């Protein structure tokens, strides 16, 4: 019995080491392999000089995705999502369109864990990383 408990614990530990990050996109689970890279880019706007971190991951089906430390959240029609944001201590968000919100994720937070927690909320239809289609200098 003791060997069984030890082997079960060891198996659980090993599987957690190789667990992939994931999020849901249109209710489909998107699994990501370890990050390829994270780079910080300077963004020069008229008002200030700031920087943004861009993360590059590969999905389990071989597709490469790049995204900022932001989530795009879509609420169900007539739902009030701001109370869900409060429940998760999210304060850095803005409504970008009716029912759509942009959440800036702190560096200390795991973007995938936050996306999963939001996905599990009843009022929220989807919560996905803000993917970049093309990175270019202006």
PDB file of N, CA and C in Angstrom, residues 54 66 68 131-138:
ATOM      1  N   UNK A  54       6.037  40.853 -25.424  1.00  0.00           N
ATOM      2  CA  UNK A  54       5.363  39.984 -26.392  1.00  0.00           C
ATOM      3  C   UNK A  54       5.831  38.553 -26.134  1.00  0.00           C
ATOM      4  N   UNK A  66       1.621  34.637 -30.984  1.00  0.00           N
ATOM      5  CA  UNK A  66       2.251  35.715 -30.228  1.00  0.00           C
ATOM      6  C   UNK A  66       1.136  36.519 -29.586  1.00  0.00           C
ATOM      7  N   UNK A  68       0.235  39.666 -26.271  1.00  0.00           N
ATOM      8  CA  UNK A  68       0.635  40.592 -25.224  1.00  0.00           C
ATOM      9  C   UNK A  68       0.148  40.041 -23.889  1.00  0.00           C
ATOM     10  N   UNK A 131      -4.044  38.055 -29.023  1.00  0.00           N
ATOM     11  CA  UNK A 131      -3.049  37.585 -29.988  1.00  0.00           C
ATOM     12  C   UNK A 131      -2.706  38.663 -31.002  1.00  0.00           C
ATOM     13  N   UNK A 132      -1.448  38.653 -31.410  1.00  0.00           N
ATOM     14  CA  UNK A 132      -0.977  39.574 -32.437  1.00  0.00           C
ATOM     15  C   UNK A 132      -0.986  38.854 -33.774  1.00  0.00           C
ATOM     16  N   UNK A 133      -1.543  39.492 -34.757  1.00  0.00           N
ATOM     17  CA  UNK A 133      -1.549  38.900 -36.091  1.00  0.00           C
ATOM     18  C   UNK A 133      -0.249  39.173 -36.814  1.00  0.00           C
ATOM     19  N   UNK A 134       0.293  40.394 -36.620  1.00  0.00           N
ATOM     20  CA  UNK A 134       1.521  40.779 -37.281  1.00  0.00           C
ATOM     21  C   UNK A 134       2.216  41.830 -36.439  1.00  0.00           C
ATOM     22  N   UNK A 135       3.479  41.676 -36.204  1.00  0.00           N
ATOM     23  CA  UNK A 135       4.255  42.647 -35.434  1.00  0.00           C
ATOM     24  C   UNK A 135       5.044  43.499 -36.402  1.00  0.00           C
ATOM     25  N   UNK A 136       4.811  44.816 -36.348  1.00  0.00           N
ATOM     26  CA  UNK A 136       5.527  45.689 -37.261  1.00  0.00           C
ATOM     27  C   UNK A 136       5.855  47.008 -36.581  1.00  0.00           C
ATOM     28  N   UNK A 137       6.915  47.652 -37.050  1.00  0.00           N
ATOM     29  CA  UNK A 137       7.275  48.971 -36.538  1.00  0.00           C
ATOM     30  C   UNK A 137       6.467  50.028 -37.264  1.00  0.00           C
ATOM     31  N   UNK A 138       6.166  51.074 -36.521  1.00  0.00           N
ATOM     32  CA  UNK A 138       5.424  52.176 -37.136  1.00  0.00           C
ATOM     33  C   UNK A 138       6.333  53.336 -37.381  1.00  0.00           C
TER      34      UNK A 138
END
